[in-house]
CSV table of C-alpha atoms in Angstrom, one decimal:
chain,number,residue,atom,x,y,z
A,154,MET,CA,-7.5,67.7,-90.2
A,155,LYS,CA,-6.3,65.3,-92.9
A,156,LYS,CA,-2.7,65.0,-93.8
A,157,GLN,CA,-1.2,65.0,-97.2
A,158,VAL,CA,1.6,62.4,-97.1
A,159,CYS,CA,4.5,62.8,-99.5
A,160,SER,CA,8.2,63.2,-99.3
A,161,SER,CA,10.0,66.5,-99.7
A,162,ALA,CA,11.8,65.1,-102.7
A,163,LEU,CA,8.5,64.1,-104.4
A,164,PHE,CA,7.0,67.5,-103.6
A,165,VAL,CA,10.0,69.4,-105.0
A,166,SER,CA,9.9,67.3,-108.1
A,167,PHE,CA,6.2,67.8,-108.6
A,168,LEU,CA,6.6,71.6,-108.1
A,169,PHE,CA,9.5,71.7,-110.6
A,170,LEU,CA,7.6,69.7,-113.2
A,171,ALA,CA,4.4,71.8,-112.7
A,172,THR,CA,6.4,75.0,-113.1
A,173,LEU,CA,8.2,73.6,-116.2
A,174,CYS,CA,4.9,72.5,-117.8
A,175,LEU,CA,3.3,76.0,-117.2
A,176,SER,CA,6.4,77.6,-118.6
A,177,ILE,CA,6.4,75.4,-121.7
A,178,GLU,CA,2.6,76.0,-122.2
A,179,ALA,CA,3.2,79.8,-121.9
A,180,GLN,CA,6.1,79.7,-124.3
A,181,THR,CA,4.3,77.6,-126.9
A,182,CYS,CA,1.3,79.8,-127.2
A,183,LYS,CA,2.5,81.7,-130.2
A,184,PRO,CA,0.6,82.9,-133.3
A,185,SER,CA,-0.3,80.1,-135.7
A,186,GLY,CA,-0.3,82.3,-138.7
A,187,ASN,CA,-2.0,85.4,-140.2
A,188,ILE,CA,-5.0,86.2,-142.2
A,189,ARG,CA,-5.4,89.1,-144.6
A,190,GLY,CA,-8.3,91.4,-144.0
A,191,ARG,CA,-11.0,92.2,-146.5
A,192,LYS,CA,-13.2,95.2,-146.5
A,193,PRO,CA,-16.7,94.1,-145.5
A,194,PRO,CA,-19.6,94.5,-148.0
A,195,PRO,CA,-22.1,97.3,-147.1
A,196,ASN,CA,-24.0,96.6,-143.8
A,197,GLN,CA,-22.1,93.4,-143.2
A,198,CYS,CA,-20.1,94.3,-140.1
A,199,ASN,CA,-22.2,95.1,-137.0
A,200,GLN,CA,-20.6,97.7,-134.9
A,201,GLU,CA,-23.2,97.9,-132.2
A,202,ASN,CA,-20.7,97.7,-129.4
A,203,ASP,CA,-17.9,99.5,-131.2
A,204,SER,CA,-16.7,96.2,-132.7
A,205,ASP,CA,-13.8,96.5,-135.1
A,206,CYS,CA,-14.3,95.7,-138.8
A,207,CYS,CA,-11.5,94.2,-140.9
A,208,ALA,CA,-9.4,96.6,-142.9
A,209,ASP,CA,-8.6,95.6,-146.4
A,210,GLY,CA,-5.1,94.2,-146.8
A,211,LYS,CA,-4.2,94.3,-143.1
A,212,LEU,CA,-2.7,91.1,-141.6
A,213,TYR,CA,-4.2,89.8,-138.5
A,214,PRO,CA,-2.5,87.2,-136.3
A,215,ILE,CA,-4.4,84.0,-135.4
A,216,PHE,CA,-4.0,81.7,-132.4
A,217,LYS,CA,-4.9,78.1,-131.7
A,218,CYS,CA,-4.0,78.5,-128.1
A,219,SER,CA,-4.5,80.8,-125.1
A,220,PRO,CA,-2.4,81.4,-122.0
A,221,GLY,CA,-2.5,78.7,-119.3
A,222,VAL,CA,-5.5,78.8,-117.0
A,223,THR,CA,-4.8,79.4,-113.3
A,224,GLY,CA,-6.7,80.5,-110.2
A,225,ARG,CA,-6.2,84.1,-111.4
A,226,THR,CA,-6.0,84.0,-115.2
A,227,LYS,CA,-5.4,87.5,-116.6
A,228,ALA,CA,-7.6,88.4,-119.5
A,229,THR,CA,-9.1,91.3,-121.4
A,230,LEU,CA,-12.9,91.8,-120.9
A,231,THR,CA,-14.7,92.9,-124.1
A,232,LEU,CA,-18.3,93.7,-124.8
A,233,ASN,CA,-20.6,91.6,-127.0
A,234,SER,CA,-24.3,91.2,-127.6
A,235,PHE,CA,-25.5,87.6,-127.7
A,236,GLU,CA,-29.0,88.6,-128.7
A,237,LYS,CA,-30.5,88.0,-132.1
A,238,GLY,CA,-29.4,90.8,-134.4
A,239,GLY,CA,-26.6,91.8,-132.1
A,240,ASP,CA,-22.9,92.1,-133.0
A,241,GLY,CA,-22.4,88.5,-131.8
A,242,GLY,CA,-23.8,87.3,-135.1
A,243,ALA,CA,-25.1,83.7,-135.2
A,244,PRO,CA,-26.6,81.8,-132.2
A,245,SER,CA,-24.1,80.8,-129.5
A,246,GLU,CA,-21.9,77.8,-130.3
A,247,CYS,CA,-22.6,75.9,-127.1
A,248,ASP,CA,-26.4,75.7,-127.3
A,249,ASN,CA,-27.4,77.1,-130.7
A,250,HIS,CA,-29.4,79.8,-128.8
A,251,TYR,CA,-29.4,83.6,-128.5
A,252,HIS,CA,-29.0,85.1,-125.0
A,253,SER,CA,-30.4,88.3,-123.5
A,254,ASP,CA,-28.1,91.2,-122.8
A,255,ASP,CA,-29.5,91.0,-119.3
A,256,THR,CA,-28.0,87.5,-118.8
A,257,PRO,CA,-24.3,87.1,-117.6
A,258,VAL,CA,-22.8,85.1,-120.4
A,259,VAL,CA,-19.5,85.1,-122.1
A,260,ALA,CA,-17.5,83.8,-125.1
A,261,LEU,CA,-13.9,82.7,-124.6
A,262,SER,CA,-10.9,82.8,-126.9
A,263,THR,CA,-10.3,79.6,-128.8
A,264,GLY,CA,-7.7,78.1,-126.5
A,265,TRP,CA,-9.8,78.7,-123.4
A,266,TYR,CA,-13.0,77.6,-125.1
A,267,ASN,CA,-11.0,74.3,-125.6
A,268,HIS,CA,-13.3,72.6,-128.2
A,269,GLY,CA,-16.3,73.4,-126.1
A,270,ASN,CA,-15.1,71.7,-122.9
A,271,ARG,CA,-16.2,74.8,-120.9
A,272,CYS,CA,-19.6,75.0,-122.6
A,273,LEU,CA,-22.4,75.9,-120.3
A,274,ASN,CA,-20.1,75.9,-117.3
A,275,PHE,CA,-19.7,78.9,-115.1
A,276,ILE,CA,-16.6,81.0,-114.6
A,277,ASN,CA,-15.8,83.6,-112.0
A,278,ILE,CA,-14.8,87.0,-113.4
A,279,HIS,CA,-13.1,89.6,-111.2
A,280,GLY,CA,-12.6,93.2,-112.1
A,281,ASN,CA,-13.2,96.8,-110.9
A,282,GLY,CA,-13.1,95.5,-107.3
A,283,LYS,CA,-16.1,93.2,-107.9
A,284,SER,CA,-16.9,89.7,-109.0
A,285,VAL,CA,-19.6,88.0,-111.1
A,286,LYS,CA,-20.4,84.5,-112.2
A,287,ALA,CA,-21.1,84.0,-115.9
A,288,MET,CA,-21.9,81.1,-118.1
A,289,VAL,CA,-19.7,80.2,-121.1
A,290,VAL,CA,-22.0,80.0,-124.2
A,291,ASP,CA,-19.7,80.7,-127.2
A,292,GLU,CA,-16.3,80.8,-128.7
A,293,CYS,CA,-14.5,84.0,-129.5
A,294,ASP,CA,-12.7,82.6,-132.5
A,295,SER,CA,-8.9,83.3,-132.5
A,296,THR,CA,-8.3,81.2,-135.6
A,297,MET,CA,-10.4,82.8,-138.2
A,298,GLY,CA,-12.1,86.1,-139.1
A,299,CYS,CA,-12.7,88.7,-141.7
A,300,ASP,CA,-15.4,86.7,-143.5
A,301,SER,CA,-19.2,86.5,-143.5
A,302,ASP,CA,-19.2,83.7,-140.9
A,303,HIS,CA,-17.4,86.1,-138.5
A,304,ASP,CA,-19.3,89.3,-139.5
A,305,TYR,CA,-16.2,90.6,-141.2
A,306,GLN,CA,-14.6,91.2,-137.7
A,307,PRO,CA,-10.9,90.3,-137.0
A,308,PRO,CA,-10.0,87.2,-135.2
A,309,CYS,CA,-10.2,87.4,-131.4
A,310,ALA,CA,-7.0,87.9,-129.5
A,311,ASN,CA,-6.0,84.8,-127.5
A,312,ASN,CA,-6.8,86.3,-124.1
A,313,ILE,CA,-10.4,87.5,-124.5
A,314,VAL,CA,-13.5,87.1,-122.3
A,315,ASP,CA,-16.2,88.5,-124.5
A,316,ALA,CA,-19.0,89.4,-122.2
A,317,SER,CA,-22.7,90.5,-122.3
A,318,LYS,CA,-23.8,93.8,-120.9
A,319,ALA,CA,-25.0,92.0,-117.7
A,320,VAL,CA,-21.4,91.1,-116.8
A,321,TRP,CA,-20.3,94.7,-117.2
A,322,LYS,CA,-23.2,95.9,-115.1
A,323,ALA,CA,-22.5,93.4,-112.4
A,324,LEU,CA,-18.9,94.6,-112.2
A,325,GLY,CA,-20.1,98.1,-111.6
A,326,VAL,CA,-18.3,99.6,-114.6
A,327,PRO,CA,-19.9,102.9,-115.8
A,328,GLU,CA,-21.4,102.4,-119.2
A,329,SER,CA,-19.2,105.1,-120.7
A,330,ASP,CA,-16.2,102.8,-119.9
A,331,TRP,CA,-17.6,99.6,-121.4
A,332,GLY,CA,-15.5,98.1,-124.2
A,333,GLY,CA,-12.1,96.8,-122.9
A,334,MET,CA,-10.9,96.2,-119.3
A,335,ASP,CA,-8.2,94.1,-117.7
A,336,ILE,CA,-9.7,91.4,-115.5
A,337,TYR,CA,-8.9,88.0,-114.2
A,338,TRP,CA,-11.1,84.9,-114.2
A,339,SER,CA,-11.1,81.3,-113.0
A,340,ASP,CA,-13.1,78.2,-113.4
A,341,GLN,CA,-15.8,77.4,-110.9
A,342,CYS,CA,-14.5,74.8,-108.4
A,343,ARG,CA,-16.1,71.4,-109.1
A,344,PRO,CA,-15.6,68.0,-107.5
A,345,SER,CA,-12.6,66.0,-108.8
A,346,GLY,CA,-14.1,62.6,-107.9
A,347,GLN,CA,-15.2,60.4,-105.1
A,348,ILE,CA,-13.7,57.9,-102.7
A,349,ARG,CA,-15.4,55.0,-101.0
A,350,GLY,CA,-15.4,54.9,-97.3
A,351,THR,CA,-14.2,52.0,-95.1
A,352,ASN,CA,-14.9,51.4,-91.5
A,353,PRO,CA,-11.9,52.3,-89.3
A,354,PRO,CA,-10.2,49.6,-87.3
A,355,PRO,CA,-10.8,49.8,-83.5
A,356,ASP,CA,-9.4,53.0,-82.0
A,357,GLN,CA,-8.1,54.3,-85.3
A,358,CYS,CA,-10.4,57.3,-85.7
A,359,ASN,CA,-9.8,60.1,-83.1
A,360,GLN,CA,-13.1,61.8,-82.4
A,361,GLU,CA,-11.7,64.2,-79.8
A,362,ASN,CA,-13.5,67.2,-81.3
A,363,ASP,CA,-16.5,65.4,-82.7
A,364,SER,CA,-14.6,64.6,-85.9
A,365,ASP,CA,-16.4,62.4,-88.3
A,366,CYS,CA,-15.2,58.9,-89.1
A,367,CYS,CA,-15.7,57.3,-92.5
A,368,LYS,CA,-18.5,54.9,-93.0
A,369,ASP,CA,-18.1,51.7,-95.0
A,370,GLY,CA,-19.5,51.9,-98.5
A,371,LYS,CA,-20.4,55.6,-98.3
A,372,TYR,CA,-19.0,57.8,-101.1
A,373,TYR,CA,-17.2,61.0,-100.2
A,374,THR,CA,-16.6,63.9,-102.6
A,375,THR,CA,-13.0,65.0,-103.3
A,376,TYR,CA,-11.8,68.4,-104.6
A,377,LYS,CA,-8.5,69.6,-106.0
A,378,CYS,CA,-9.6,73.2,-105.8
A,379,SER,CA,-11.3,75.7,-103.4
A,380,PRO,CA,-13.4,78.8,-104.0
A,381,LEU,CA,-11.4,81.8,-105.1
A,382,VAL,CA,-9.7,83.9,-102.4
A,383,SER,CA,-10.9,87.5,-102.0
A,384,SER,CA,-10.8,90.0,-99.2
A,385,HIS,CA,-14.0,88.4,-97.8
A,386,THR,CA,-13.6,84.7,-98.6
A,387,LYS,CA,-16.5,82.7,-97.2
A,388,ALA,CA,-15.6,79.5,-95.4
A,389,THR,CA,-16.7,77.1,-92.7
A,390,LEU,CA,-14.7,77.2,-89.5
A,391,THR,CA,-14.1,73.7,-87.9
A,392,LEU,CA,-12.4,72.6,-84.7
A,393,ASN,CA,-9.1,70.7,-84.6
A,394,SER,CA,-6.3,69.8,-82.2
A,395,PHE,CA,-2.8,70.3,-83.6
A,396,GLU,CA,-1.3,68.8,-80.4
A,397,GLY,CA,0.5,65.4,-80.2
A,398,GLY,CA,-2.2,62.8,-79.7
A,399,GLY,CA,-4.9,65.2,-80.9
A,400,ASP,CA,-7.4,64.5,-83.7
A,401,GLY,CA,-5.1,66.3,-86.1
A,402,GLY,CA,-3.0,63.1,-86.3
A,403,ALA,CA,0.6,63.6,-87.5
A,404,PRO,CA,2.7,66.8,-87.0
A,405,SER,CA,1.7,69.8,-89.1
A,406,GLU,CA,2.6,69.7,-92.8
A,407,CYS,CA,4.2,73.1,-92.9
A,408,ASP,CA,6.8,72.7,-90.2
A,409,ASN,CA,6.6,69.1,-89.1
A,410,GLN,CA,5.7,70.3,-85.6
A,411,TYR,CA,2.8,70.0,-83.2
A,412,HIS,CA,1.1,73.1,-81.9
A,413,SER,CA,-0.6,73.9,-78.6
A,414,ASP,CA,-4.4,74.3,-78.5
A,415,ASP,CA,-3.6,77.7,-77.0
A,416,THR,CA,-1.9,78.9,-80.2
A,417,PRO,CA,-4.1,80.3,-83.0
A,418,VAL,CA,-3.2,78.1,-85.9
A,419,VAL,CA,-5.2,76.7,-88.8
A,420,ALA,CA,-5.3,74.1,-91.6
A,421,LEU,CA,-6.8,75.1,-95.0
A,422,SER,CA,-8.6,73.1,-97.6
A,423,THR,CA,-6.3,71.8,-100.3
A,424,GLY,CA,-7.1,74.5,-102.9
A,425,TRP,CA,-6.4,77.3,-100.3
A,426,TYR,CA,-3.4,75.5,-98.9
A,427,ASN,CA,-2.1,75.7,-102.5
A,428,HIS,CA,0.9,73.3,-102.3
A,429,GLY,CA,2.1,75.0,-99.1
A,430,SER,CA,2.3,78.5,-100.6
A,431,ARG,CA,0.5,79.9,-97.5
A,432,CYS,CA,2.6,77.9,-95.0
A,433,LEU,CA,3.5,79.8,-91.9
A,434,ASN,CA,1.8,82.9,-93.2
A,435,TYR,CA,-1.1,84.5,-91.3
A,436,VAL,CA,-4.7,84.8,-92.3
A,437,ASN,CA,-7.4,87.1,-90.8
A,438,ILE,CA,-10.5,85.3,-89.6
A,439,HIS,CA,-13.8,87.1,-89.1
A,440,GLY,CA,-16.8,85.6,-87.3
A,441,ASN,CA,-19.2,86.1,-84.4
A,442,GLY,CA,-18.6,89.8,-84.7
A,443,LYS,CA,-14.9,89.5,-83.9
A,444,SER,CA,-11.6,88.9,-85.7
A,445,VAL,CA,-8.4,86.9,-85.0
A,446,LYS,CA,-5.1,86.4,-86.8
A,447,ALA,CA,-4.0,82.8,-87.1
A,448,MET,CA,-1.0,81.1,-88.7
A,449,VAL,CA,-1.4,78.5,-91.5
A,450,VAL,CA,0.4,75.3,-90.4
A,451,ASP,CA,-1.3,72.5,-92.2
A,452,GLU,CA,-3.5,71.2,-95.0
A,453,CYS,CA,-7.0,70.0,-94.6
A,454,ASP,CA,-6.8,67.4,-97.3
A,455,SER,CA,-9.8,67.7,-99.8
A,456,THR,CA,-8.3,65.1,-102.2
A,457,MET,CA,-8.0,62.0,-100.0
A,458,GLY,CA,-9.3,60.4,-96.8
A,459,CYS,CA,-10.8,57.3,-95.2
A,460,ASP,CA,-7.4,55.6,-94.7
A,461,SER,CA,-4.7,55.3,-92.0
A,462,ASP,CA,-2.8,58.4,-93.3
A,463,HIS,CA,-5.9,60.5,-92.7
A,464,ASP,CA,-7.0,58.9,-89.4
A,465,TYR,CA,-10.0,57.2,-91.2
A,466,GLN,CA,-11.7,60.6,-91.5
A,467,PRO,CA,-13.4,61.8,-94.7
A,468,PRO,CA,-11.8,64.2,-97.1
A,469,CYS,CA,-12.2,67.9,-96.1
A,470,ALA,CA,-14.8,70.0,-97.9
A,471,ASN,CA,-13.2,72.5,-100.2
A,472,ASN,CA,-14.1,75.5,-98.0
A,473,ILE,CA,-12.7,74.6,-94.6
A,474,VAL,CA,-10.6,76.7,-92.2
A,475,ASP,CA,-9.8,74.0,-89.6
A,476,ALA,CA,-8.9,75.9,-86.4
A,477,SER,CA,-7.3,75.4,-83.0
A,478,LYS,CA,-9.3,76.1,-79.8
A,479,ALA,CA,-7.4,79.4,-79.4
A,480,VAL,CA,-9.1,80.7,-82.6
A,481,TRP,CA,-12.6,79.8,-81.3
A,482,LYS,CA,-11.8,81.4,-78.0
A,483,ALA,CA,-10.5,84.6,-79.7
A,484,LEU,CA,-13.8,84.8,-81.7
A,485,GLY,CA,-15.7,84.7,-78.4
A,486,VAL,CA,-17.7,81.6,-79.3
A,487,PRO,CA,-19.2,79.7,-76.3
A,488,GLU,CA,-17.5,76.3,-76.0
A,489,SER,CA,-20.8,74.6,-76.2
A,490,ASP,CA,-21.1,76.0,-79.8
A,491,TRP,CA,-17.6,75.0,-81.0
A,492,GLY,CA,-17.6,72.7,-84.0
A,493,GLU,CA,-18.8,74.5,-87.2
A,494,MET,CA,-19.5,78.2,-87.9
A,495,ASP,CA,-19.8,80.3,-91.0
A,496,ILE,CA,-16.9,82.8,-91.2
A,497,TYR,CA,-14.9,84.7,-93.8
A,498,TRP,CA,-11.2,85.1,-94.0
A,499,SER,CA,-8.5,86.9,-96.0
A,500,ASP,CA,-4.7,86.8,-96.3
A,501,ALA,CA,-3.1,89.0,-93.7
């Protein structure tokens, strides 16, 4: 368990500023203008997937921005063919290639496309009770349209994930319902950087539960995010003592208290800890054919480590549920096997 050290005042200030920034971002995403539609010449608007064609004289709003991206960004999923001759038109912007309808690829509205910054990266798409990973290969232009370059189709709305047939199939949507559907999406969680390890001073790294100690010169990966939470979130269960003098170090972040090894409590990786939003809430943990409910009391810091504040232990991986002995006992794991185990968890 690695502690995130900050004062309450700094945390509140950060939370306020983050909320303010998101609010401002949402408020400033307004139409940047309008374009007037033109009737397409004969055979110049491909309606393969029921795509709209511009209507002569109709005004269409345009956007240079999209809603702010979060861990659960709401969007409208639409249908597009990225194949040659499909309603997607020219080759994809990111790689100048066409893509098969059987490949899960998407185009994003201009703001989310962000000048190509998401090109060839993967995003997670969730809808219809299922999920799929798709690669960003193109822009769904929210700034222009109704011309030959855009197949005489209107500008995209600013909240579009324009997806291949493979995405719709993976989400289990009946073909008769393909076209438009409310979904949410998120970026794939990638490392935020690295920190260089230093050897701990004597007796400064508690290895009570076989905890790792940092090694001098070794680089450790850091994360500001964790995989998206679902009803079956995969994770690695690790062992930690939340007692005074245990390998958890300082009191728990959520309540500034120590907790008995006989109490089912956990620390979550930084992304799942989510600035304390799960503090003192319960999660369901499933593993070894059994289940247990445990309370979130701390953060397993994925962003920092290898210093005195983190007991000279490396940063947590981004998929850790760091659990007390009581959790391992409740799951019926023999004590000789305590340490690491694949599990899944969900919010209770």
